[in-house]
Short mmCIF file of C-alpha atoms in Angstrom, two decimals:
data_model
loop_
_atom_site.label_atom_id
_atom_site.label_comp_id
_atom_site.label_asym_id
_atom_site.label_seq_id
_atom_site.Cartn_x
_atom_site.Cartn_y
_atom_site.Cartn_z
CA MET A 1 18.37 130.46 121.43
CA SER A 2 20.62 130.53 124.50
CA THR A 3 24.38 130.65 124.14
CA GLU A 4 24.58 127.22 125.75
CA THR A 5 22.22 125.74 123.18
CA GLN A 6 24.18 127.44 120.43
CA ARG A 7 27.42 125.97 121.72
CA LEU A 8 25.75 122.58 122.08
CA ASP A 9 24.69 122.78 118.42
CA GLU A 10 28.27 123.53 117.39
CA LEU A 11 29.69 120.62 119.37
CA ALA A 12 26.99 118.24 118.15
CA ALA A 13 27.73 119.27 114.56
CA ARG A 14 31.44 118.64 115.04
CA LEU A 15 30.73 115.31 116.68
CA ARG A 16 28.73 114.22 113.62
CA GLU A 17 31.72 114.70 111.35
CA THR A 18 34.88 114.20 113.41
CA PRO A 19 35.88 113.02 116.87
CA LEU A 20 35.92 115.85 119.38
CA SER A 21 39.19 116.89 121.00
CA ALA A 22 39.71 116.04 124.67
CA ASP A 23 38.98 119.66 125.61
CA GLU A 24 35.78 119.70 123.57
CA GLN A 25 34.67 116.41 125.10
CA ALA A 26 35.24 117.79 128.58
CA GLU A 27 33.37 120.96 127.66
CA LEU A 28 30.44 118.97 126.29
CA ASP A 29 30.35 116.72 129.34
CA ALA A 30 30.25 119.73 131.68
CA LEU A 31 27.60 121.44 129.57
CA LEU A 32 25.38 118.36 129.55
CA LEU A 33 25.83 117.82 133.25
CA ARG A 34 24.83 121.32 134.29
CA CYS A 35 22.23 122.29 131.73
CA PRO A 36 18.93 120.37 131.31
CA GLU A 37 18.13 122.35 128.16
CA ALA A 38 21.43 121.25 126.62
CA ARG A 39 20.67 117.63 127.48
CA ARG A 40 17.28 117.83 125.79
CA ARG A 41 18.87 119.41 122.74
CA PHE A 42 21.65 116.81 122.62
CA VAL A 43 19.12 113.98 122.80
CA ASP A 44 17.15 115.64 120.00
CA HIS A 45 20.33 115.88 117.92
CA MET A 46 21.09 112.20 118.37
CA LEU A 47 17.53 111.10 117.61
CA LEU A 48 17.37 113.31 114.53
CA GLN A 49 20.63 111.84 113.29
CA ASN A 50 19.34 108.36 113.96
CA ASP A 51 16.11 109.05 112.05
CA LEU A 52 17.96 110.49 109.07
CA ASN A 53 20.52 107.70 109.01
CA GLU A 54 17.83 105.07 109.25
CA ASP A 55 15.27 106.33 106.83
CA ALA A 56 16.22 109.52 105.00
CA ALA A 57 14.70 108.33 101.74
CA ALA A 58 11.24 107.82 103.19
CA LEU A 59 11.35 110.92 105.32
CA LEU A 60 12.45 113.17 102.48
CA SER A 61 10.28 111.80 99.74
CA ARG A 62 6.88 111.02 101.15
CA PRO A 63 4.07 113.57 101.08
CA VAL A 64 3.49 115.22 104.41
CA THR A 65 -0.15 114.27 104.55
CA VAL A 66 0.58 110.54 104.45
CA SER A 67 1.32 108.86 107.77
CA VAL A 68 4.72 107.26 107.80
CA ARG A 69 4.57 103.51 108.07
CA PRO A 70 7.76 101.47 108.22
CA ARG A 71 8.59 99.52 105.13
CA SER A 72 8.57 95.85 105.96
CA ALA A 73 11.97 94.19 106.17
CA SER A 74 13.69 96.90 104.15
CA TRP A 75 16.44 97.27 106.69
CA LEU A 76 17.61 93.72 106.28
CA SER A 77 18.24 94.30 102.60
CA TRP A 78 21.04 96.82 103.02
CA ARG A 79 22.11 96.96 106.63
CA PRO A 80 25.66 95.86 107.46
CA LEU A 81 24.17 93.28 109.79
CA THR A 82 23.60 91.10 106.76
CA ALA A 83 27.33 90.63 106.64
CA ALA A 84 27.44 89.35 110.18
CA ALA A 85 27.70 85.70 111.13
CA PRO A 86 24.60 83.67 110.25
CA GLY A 87 23.85 82.96 113.89
CA ILE A 88 23.83 86.62 114.73
CA VAL A 89 21.75 87.42 111.70
CA LEU A 90 19.27 84.77 112.72
CA GLY A 91 19.22 86.08 116.27
CA MET A 92 18.73 89.64 115.07
CA PHE A 93 16.08 88.60 112.62
CA CYS A 94 14.20 86.65 115.22
CA THR A 95 14.49 89.46 117.69
CA SER A 96 13.36 92.01 115.15
CA MET A 97 10.40 89.84 114.37
CA LEU A 98 9.87 89.62 118.09
CA PHE A 99 9.76 93.44 118.26
CA ALA A 100 7.10 93.50 115.63
CA TYR A 101 5.12 90.62 117.02
CA VAL A 102 4.99 91.18 120.73
CA ALA A 103 5.61 94.88 121.23
CA PRO A 104 2.40 96.34 122.58
CA THR A 105 1.30 99.90 122.00
CA PHE A 106 3.99 102.09 123.52
CA ARG A 107 2.63 103.74 126.55
CA LYS A 108 4.04 107.11 127.47
CA VAL A 109 6.22 107.91 130.37
CA MET A 110 3.71 110.00 132.24
CA THR A 111 4.81 113.14 133.97
CA LEU A 112 3.13 113.40 137.37
CA LEU A 113 4.95 116.57 138.34
CA HIS A 114 7.41 118.94 136.67
CA GLU A 115 8.16 121.79 139.02
CA SER A 116 10.54 124.60 138.21
CA PHE A 117 9.03 127.01 140.77
CA GLU A 118 8.15 129.57 138.12
CA SER A 119 4.56 129.89 139.29
CA GLY A 120 2.15 128.54 141.84
CA PRO A 121 1.67 129.22 145.54
CA ALA A 122 4.64 129.71 147.86
CA PRO A 123 5.66 126.62 149.84
CA LEU A 124 4.04 126.28 153.24
CA ALA A 125 6.09 125.91 156.41
CA THR A 126 3.62 123.64 158.17
CA GLY A 127 5.49 120.36 158.09
CA VAL A 128 4.43 117.25 156.17
CA PRO A 129 1.39 118.07 153.99
CA ILE A 130 -1.84 116.12 154.19
CA GLU A 131 -3.32 117.63 151.04
CA ALA A 132 -2.09 116.94 147.54
CA GLY A 133 -0.69 119.57 145.21
CA GLN A 134 1.12 121.85 147.64
CA TRP A 135 4.74 122.07 148.71
CA SER A 136 5.08 122.07 152.47
CA GLY A 137 7.71 121.24 155.07
CA ASP A 138 10.36 123.33 156.74
CA TYR A 139 10.80 127.04 156.05
CA SER A 140 11.64 127.73 152.42
CA GLU A 141 10.89 130.30 149.74
CA VAL A 142 10.99 130.75 146.00
CA GLU A 143 13.75 133.07 144.81
CA GLY A 144 15.38 134.35 141.65
CA GLU A 145 19.11 134.46 140.96
CA GLN A 146 21.10 135.28 144.06
CA GLN A 147 24.50 134.78 145.68
CA GLY A 148 25.95 133.66 142.37
CA VAL A 149 23.37 130.89 141.97
CA LYS A 150 21.21 130.96 138.85
CA SER A 151 18.10 128.81 138.57
CA ALA A 152 18.58 125.56 136.65
CA THR A 153 15.45 126.13 134.59
CA GLY A 154 13.55 129.35 134.07
CA THR A 155 14.27 132.21 136.45
CA GLN A 156 13.08 130.91 139.83
CA MET A 157 14.29 128.24 142.24
CA LEU A 158 13.51 126.94 145.69
CA ARG A 159 15.64 128.13 148.58
CA PHE A 160 15.90 126.14 151.81
CA LEU A 161 15.80 128.50 154.79
CA SER A 162 15.87 126.50 158.00
CA ALA A 163 15.38 123.06 159.46
CA ASP A 164 12.21 124.01 161.31
CA TYR A 165 8.54 124.50 160.55
CA GLU A 166 5.75 126.36 162.34
CA GLY A 167 5.07 124.74 165.70
CA LYS A 168 7.77 122.12 165.37
CA PRO A 169 7.99 120.28 168.73
CA ASN A 170 11.79 120.11 168.81
CA PRO A 171 13.20 123.03 166.78
CA GLY A 172 16.83 123.47 165.88
CA GLY A 173 17.55 120.51 163.64
CA TYR A 174 20.11 120.42 160.88
CA SER A 175 18.11 118.62 158.21
CA GLU A 176 15.65 120.61 156.12
CA ASP A 177 12.94 118.79 154.20
CA LEU A 178 10.29 119.85 151.78
CA PHE A 179 7.43 117.54 150.83
CA ARG A 180 4.69 117.28 148.26
CA LEU A 181 1.81 114.83 148.17
CA ILE A 182 0.71 113.50 144.78
CA ASP A 183 -2.60 111.72 144.26
CA VAL A 184 -2.07 108.76 141.92
CA ARG A 185 -5.47 107.08 142.29
CA SER A 186 -6.52 108.17 138.81
CA TYR A 187 -3.49 106.33 137.39
CA ARG A 188 -4.24 103.06 139.14
CA ARG A 189 -4.96 101.31 135.86
CA GLU A 190 -1.29 101.85 134.96
CA PHE A 191 0.13 100.14 138.02
CA SER A 192 -2.59 97.80 139.28
CA ASP A 193 -0.58 94.84 137.97
CA GLY A 194 2.61 95.92 139.77
CA GLY A 195 4.28 96.80 136.47
CA ALA A 196 5.01 100.48 136.98
CA VAL A 197 7.81 102.49 138.50
CA VAL A 198 7.91 106.09 139.62
CA GLN A 199 11.03 108.17 139.25
CA LEU A 200 11.83 111.30 141.22
CA SER A 201 14.57 113.61 140.09
CA ALA A 202 15.67 117.07 141.28
CA VAL A 203 18.72 119.27 141.04
CA PHE A 204 20.48 120.88 144.01
CA ASN A 205 22.95 123.71 144.44
CA ALA A 206 24.51 125.79 147.19
CA VAL A 207 26.65 128.87 147.59
CA ALA A 208 30.39 128.26 147.90
CA LEU A 209 30.54 126.41 151.20
CA SER A 210 33.60 126.40 153.44
CA ALA A 211 35.88 123.39 153.54
CA ASP A 212 34.42 122.07 156.81
CA GLU A 213 30.82 122.24 155.58
CA LYS A 214 30.03 118.86 154.10
CA ASP A 215 26.37 119.41 153.36
CA GLU A 216 24.43 116.74 151.53
CA CYS A 217 21.27 116.57 149.47
CA ASP A 218 18.78 113.75 149.11
CA VAL A 219 15.51 112.79 147.48
CA CYS A 220 12.94 110.27 148.61
CA ILE A 221 9.62 108.78 147.44
CA TYR A 222 7.08 107.13 149.73
CA ALA A 223 4.07 105.14 148.55
CA LEU A 224 1.09 105.64 150.85
CA ASP A 225 -2.46 104.45 151.14
CA ALA A 226 -5.19 107.07 151.40
CA ASP A 227 -5.69 106.70 155.12
CA MET A 228 -2.02 107.07 155.93
CA ALA A 229 -1.63 110.01 153.57
CA THR A 230 -4.46 112.11 154.97
CA ASN A 231 -5.04 111.18 158.61
CA GLY A 232 -2.25 113.41 159.87
CA SER A 233 -0.22 110.67 161.49
CA MET A 234 2.65 111.33 159.14
CA ARG A 235 3.38 114.54 160.96
CA ILE A 236 4.89 112.43 163.70
CA GLU A 237 8.57 112.05 163.14
CA ASN A 238 9.63 108.85 161.36
CA LYS A 239 6.02 107.83 160.75
CA LEU A 240 6.52 108.26 157.03
CA PHE A 241 9.33 105.78 157.16
CA THR A 242 7.51 103.18 159.22
CA GLY A 243 4.02 103.70 157.84
CA SER A 244 4.60 103.83 154.11
CA LEU A 245 3.81 100.92 151.81
CA ALA A 246 7.22 101.25 150.19
CA MET A 247 9.92 103.84 149.86
CA ALA A 248 13.01 104.65 147.82
CA ARG A 249 15.73 107.13 148.67
CA SER A 250 18.86 108.45 147.11
CA GLY A 251 21.01 110.47 149.43
CA GLY A 252 24.43 111.21 150.83
CA LYS A 253 25.61 113.26 147.88
CA MET A 254 27.83 116.07 149.08
CA LEU A 255 27.18 119.50 147.59
CA ASP A 256 30.18 120.47 145.50
CA ARG A 257 30.90 124.01 146.74
CA ASP A 258 30.50 125.34 143.22
CA ALA A 259 27.59 127.76 142.89
CA THR A 260 27.67 127.48 139.10
CA THR A 261 26.86 123.78 138.90
CA TRP A 262 23.66 121.94 139.75
CA GLN A 263 23.82 118.35 140.98
CA ARG A 264 21.05 115.95 140.10
CA MET A 265 19.68 113.38 142.49
CA ALA A 266 17.22 110.72 141.42
CA CYS A 267 15.54 107.66 142.84
CA GLU A 268 13.06 105.12 141.60
CA LEU A 269 10.28 103.19 143.30
CA ARG A 270 8.22 100.29 142.01
CA LEU A 271 4.66 101.15 142.93
CA PRO A 272 2.78 98.77 145.22
CA THR A 273 -0.59 97.96 143.68
CA ASN A 274 -2.49 99.50 146.58
CA THR A 275 -0.79 102.88 146.39
CA ASP A 276 -3.13 105.88 146.60
CA PHE A 277 -0.66 108.72 147.10
CA LEU A 278 3.01 109.42 146.65
CA MET A 279 4.88 111.63 149.05
CA ILE A 280 8.06 113.10 147.63
CA ARG A 281 10.73 114.66 149.77
CA LEU A 282 13.62 116.97 148.90
CA GLY A 283 16.18 117.31 151.67
CA ILE A 284 19.36 119.09 152.64
CA VAL A 285 21.42 117.82 155.54
CA ARG A 286 23.84 120.33 156.99
CA SER A 287 27.07 118.98 158.40
CA SER A 288 27.58 121.89 160.79
CA HIS A 289 25.15 121.12 163.56
CA THR A 290 25.66 124.39 165.33
CA SER A 291 22.87 126.17 163.54
CA GLY A 292 19.62 125.27 161.86
CA SER A 293 19.90 128.17 159.42
CA PHE A 294 20.81 127.68 155.82
CA VAL A 295 23.22 130.07 154.14
CA GLY A 296 22.16 129.40 150.58
CA HIS A 297 20.90 125.97 149.55
CA TYR A 298 18.66 125.53 146.54
CA ALA A 299 16.63 123.00 144.55
CA ASP A 300 15.05 123.22 141.12
CA ASP A 301 13.73 121.21 138.18
CA VAL A 302 11.82 118.58 140.17
CA ARG A 303 10.34 115.83 138.06
CA VAL A 304 8.18 112.88 138.97
CA THR A 305 7.36 110.43 136.19
CA MET A 306 5.62 107.10 136.00
CA ALA A 307 6.62 104.46 133.50
CA ARG A 308 5.63 100.91 132.75
CA ARG A 309 8.37 98.40 133.49
CA ALA A 310 8.05 94.67 133.89
CA PRO A 311 9.24 93.51 137.31
CA LEU A 312 12.28 91.29 137.45
CA PRO A 313 11.42 87.69 138.31
CA MET B 1 10.22 98.37 113.24
CA ALA B 2 9.04 101.33 115.27
CA GLU B 3 10.25 99.62 118.45
CA ARG B 4 13.58 98.79 116.83
CA ARG B 5 14.02 102.38 115.69
CA ARG B 6 13.15 103.68 119.14
CA ILE B 7 15.61 101.35 120.86
CA LEU B 8 18.34 102.14 118.33
CA GLY B 9 17.67 105.84 118.93
CA PHE B 10 18.04 105.31 122.66
CA ILE B 11 21.37 103.56 122.13
CA GLN B 12 22.53 106.25 119.70
CA VAL B 13 22.01 108.86 122.42
CA LEU B 14 24.27 106.90 124.75
CA VAL B 15 27.04 105.82 122.37
CA GLN B 16 26.90 108.78 119.94
CA ASP B 17 28.15 106.76 117.01
CA ARG B 18 26.09 104.99 114.37
CA ALA B 19 28.31 101.97 113.86
CA ALA B 20 28.77 101.49 117.58
CA ALA B 21 25.02 101.85 118.12
CA GLU B 22 24.40 99.05 115.62
CA ASP B 23 26.92 96.84 117.45
CA VAL B 24 25.31 97.52 120.80
CA LEU B 25 21.86 96.87 119.34
CA GLN B 26 23.01 93.38 118.41
CA ASP B 27 24.14 92.80 121.99
CA VAL B 28 20.85 94.18 123.30
CA SER B 29 18.87 92.00 120.91
CA ALA B 30 20.73 88.93 122.10
CA VAL B 31 20.01 89.77 125.74
CA LEU B 32 16.35 90.48 124.99
CA TRP B 33 16.08 87.18 123.24
CA THR B 34 17.59 85.18 126.09
CA LYS B 35 15.59 87.02 128.72
CA PHE B 36 12.35 87.18 126.84
CA ASP B 37 10.67 84.79 129.25
CA GLN B 38 11.08 87.55 131.84
CA PHE B 39 9.11 90.02 129.75
CA GLU B 40 5.53 90.37 130.85
CA ILE B 41 3.26 90.32 127.84
CA GLY B 42 0.98 93.33 127.88
CA THR B 43 3.54 95.62 129.50
CA ASP B 44 5.72 98.16 127.76
CA PHE B 45 8.17 96.28 125.57
CA ALA B 46 10.24 99.31 124.54
CA ALA B 47 10.62 100.50 128.15
CA TRP B 48 11.81 97.04 129.13
CA ALA B 49 14.18 96.94 126.17
CA MET B 50 15.58 100.37 127.03
CA CYS B 51 16.34 99.19 130.58
CA VAL B 52 18.29 96.29 129.10
CA ALA B 53 19.95 98.67 126.62
CA ARG B 54 21.01 101.03 129.41
CA LEU B 55 22.93 98.27 131.20
CA THR B 56 24.30 96.89 127.96
CA VAL B 57 25.66 100.30 126.96
CA LEU B 58 27.36 100.74 130.33
CA ASN B 59 29.01 97.32 129.97
CA TRP B 60 29.96 98.07 126.39
CA ARG B 61 31.56 101.37 127.38
CA ARG B 62 33.64 99.69 130.08
CA LYS B 63 35.09 97.32 127.49
CA GLN B 64 36.08 100.00 124.97
CA ALA B 65 39.69 101.14 124.83
CA ARG B 66 38.52 104.33 123.19
CA LEU B 67 35.04 105.77 123.19
CA PRO B 68 33.47 107.92 120.47
CA LEU B 69 32.72 110.45 123.19
CA ALA B 70 34.03 110.23 126.75
CA LEU B 71 31.09 111.35 128.87
CA GLY B 72 30.97 110.80 132.61
CA ASP B 73 28.67 108.16 134.05
CA GLU B 74 26.49 110.77 135.71
CA THR B 75 26.05 112.64 132.45
CA LEU B 76 25.27 109.40 130.69
CA LEU B 77 22.54 108.46 133.15
CA LEU B 78 20.97 111.90 132.83
CA LEU B 79 21.00 111.54 129.06
CA ALA B 80 19.39 108.11 129.38
CA ASP B 81 16.53 109.62 131.42
CA GLU B 82 16.14 112.41 128.90
CA ALA B 83 16.12 109.93 126.02
CA VAL B 84 13.41 107.80 127.68
CA ALA B 85 11.28 110.93 128.08
CA ALA B 86 11.88 112.02 124.48
CA LEU B 87 11.10 108.55 123.15
CA SER B 88 7.85 108.36 125.06
CA VAL B 89 6.29 110.31 122.19
CA PRO B 90 4.69 107.80 119.79
CA ASP B 91 7.07 107.00 116.95
CA ASP B 92 4.56 107.85 114.21
CA GLU B 93 3.88 111.22 115.82
CA ARG B 94 7.58 112.06 116.00
CA ARG B 95 8.26 110.95 112.43
CA GLU B 96 5.32 112.88 111.05
CA ALA B 97 6.57 116.00 112.82
CA LEU B 98 10.03 115.47 111.36
CA GLN B 99 8.63 114.84 107.91
CA GLU B 100 6.63 118.02 108.04
CA CYS B 101 9.66 120.00 109.21
CA LEU B 102 11.74 118.47 106.41
CA SER B 103 9.08 119.47 103.89
CA ARG B 104 9.47 123.10 104.93
CA LEU B 105 13.16 123.18 104.02
CA PRO B 106 14.19 124.76 100.71
CA GLU B 107 14.79 122.18 97.99
CA THR B 108 18.55 122.87 97.96
CA GLN B 109 18.75 121.93 101.63
CA ARG B 110 16.68 118.78 101.06
CA GLN B 111 19.06 117.82 98.27
CA LEU B 112 22.00 118.26 100.60
CA LEU B 113 20.36 115.97 103.17
CA ARG B 114 19.63 113.38 100.47
CA ALA B 115 23.26 113.39 99.38
CA HIS B 116 24.56 113.09 102.90
CA TYR B 117 22.09 110.66 104.49
CA GLU B 118 20.38 108.83 101.63
CA ARG B 119 23.37 108.36 99.35
CA GLY B 120 25.91 108.38 102.20
CA GLU B 121 28.21 110.97 100.63
CA ASP B 122 30.60 112.60 103.05
CA VAL B 123 31.05 116.35 103.37
CA ALA B 124 34.26 116.42 101.30
CA ASP B 125 32.60 114.61 98.36
CA ILE B 126 29.58 116.88 98.44
CA ALA B 127 31.83 119.94 98.58
CA GLN B 128 33.86 118.76 95.59
CA GLU B 129 30.74 118.04 93.58
CA ALA B 130 29.20 121.41 94.44
CA GLN B 131 32.52 123.22 93.97
CA ARG B 132 32.35 124.65 97.43
CA THR B 133 34.56 124.38 100.48
CA ALA B 134 33.99 121.51 102.91
CA ARG B 135 33.63 124.11 105.64
CA SER B 136 30.69 125.77 103.89
CA ILE B 137 28.90 122.42 103.45
CA TYR B 138 29.57 121.54 107.05
CA LEU B 139 28.11 124.85 108.22
CA ARG B 140 25.05 124.40 106.00
CA LEU B 141 24.42 120.98 107.52
CA GLU B 142 24.78 122.43 111.00
CA LYS B 143 22.26 125.13 110.12
CA ILE B 144 19.80 122.61 108.67
CA HIS B 145 19.99 120.39 111.74
CA ALA B 146 19.41 123.36 114.03
CA ALA B 147 16.45 124.51 111.93
CA LEU B 148 14.91 121.03 112.02
CA LEU B 149 15.31 120.76 115.78
CA ASP B 150 13.82 124.22 116.32
CA CYS B 151 10.89 123.29 114.10
CA MET B 152 10.28 120.00 115.94
CA THR B 153 10.60 121.68 119.33
CA HIS B 154 8.03 124.24 118.25
CA LYS B 155 5.65 121.53 117.05
CA ARG B 156 6.11 119.63 120.29
CA TRP B 157 5.30 122.78 122.21
CA LEU B 158 2.17 123.35 120.13
CA ASN B 159 1.08 119.74 120.67
CA ALA B 160 1.65 120.02 124.41
CA GLY B 161 -0.51 123.15 124.43
CA ALA B 162 -3.21 121.36 122.48
CA ASN B 163 -3.23 118.51 124.99
CA LEU B 164 -3.66 120.69 128.05
#
């Protein structure tokens, strides 16, 4: 168990019994913000507590071999809600019945990609990829801990090296991008009714930058049809933007000049029903335009998930 | 019930307090009820409800003079994403894993959990009854929780391996 997880356990235990001090709250906030493992553990703590609070009797008494099935209406018999105003009780009761009546089988949030750069081929420096399953874009490499930056998960992370790729027509830019194409045709059943969203999330870090370096990170998802994804036209600058079926971007977040903290960026895209491929993009935009080289900019823990979500009317 | 438990769990992650989570669940239920015509039958009800819950929690937090735990908005949104991922595991599967992990605990530890969670006794009462210090009971509970989480993480890892 890592020291961070151990500390998280201590804070979660204290939180169960007494309010945390201001210092402990700040410590917990910082720990959760920088450490994905701590977040997972904290969520597990809260869900365990919820399960035990809700149904300790059943969980502790039933034989292991018997599947747990919720006892019908038992919660209404003792829950403090029964003391609430009749209207609220009625509303809650109706809604709870609604849960039971209309809730369909829970479909999983499907992970399309979880990349921590621990294994797999090195990223290519050949610009926008036209084949799925391979990182490609500007020059980059996979590295271990360096320059005071430790990987967010595992021991490896992606390092951005320059804003150019092999054979780039106009080299010397200040924005480095790395792409990956994901084939989602086998998931079409999940989004053919327009009721699915894709989320992209990644963490970014950089060495301690000087005060005049206001470098930013961004993430982007493009939905593409098969022709657009594979015919090579995307290699032309801005074609991704103009030729995609839909896109979502989250950007403009300035890197914080603290090599010990990772900053998460995330964006979400509702999938058009005719999507065949997703193109994801991780980007760093340097503020100092004098050089296309990158002194120490990193990304890690890239996740792409698909989830069912009813569209708003 | 499984959906209710899942949504309450999601709220618990974001408000970190049982009583507050129950309050927020009432607010969420009211919103779900009024907006139910917007829910598309056949789609994921819990995912829709958790989207509503996420916004409701943020509004609820803004109205509180004092929060159970003052986490930043960015941290909170990361936790919400993590909770959605964790709750994507079918409820029955998660509960069966927990039940099995509970069954592996020594009987004395199971008794301690029964006293605390089933009968609602606080740490001081349990300590007095067992003629121990509150600190020792508190540490035992911390150890039990950690053991349960390690056990469930291990089972999850085994299941993931089995599904590859």
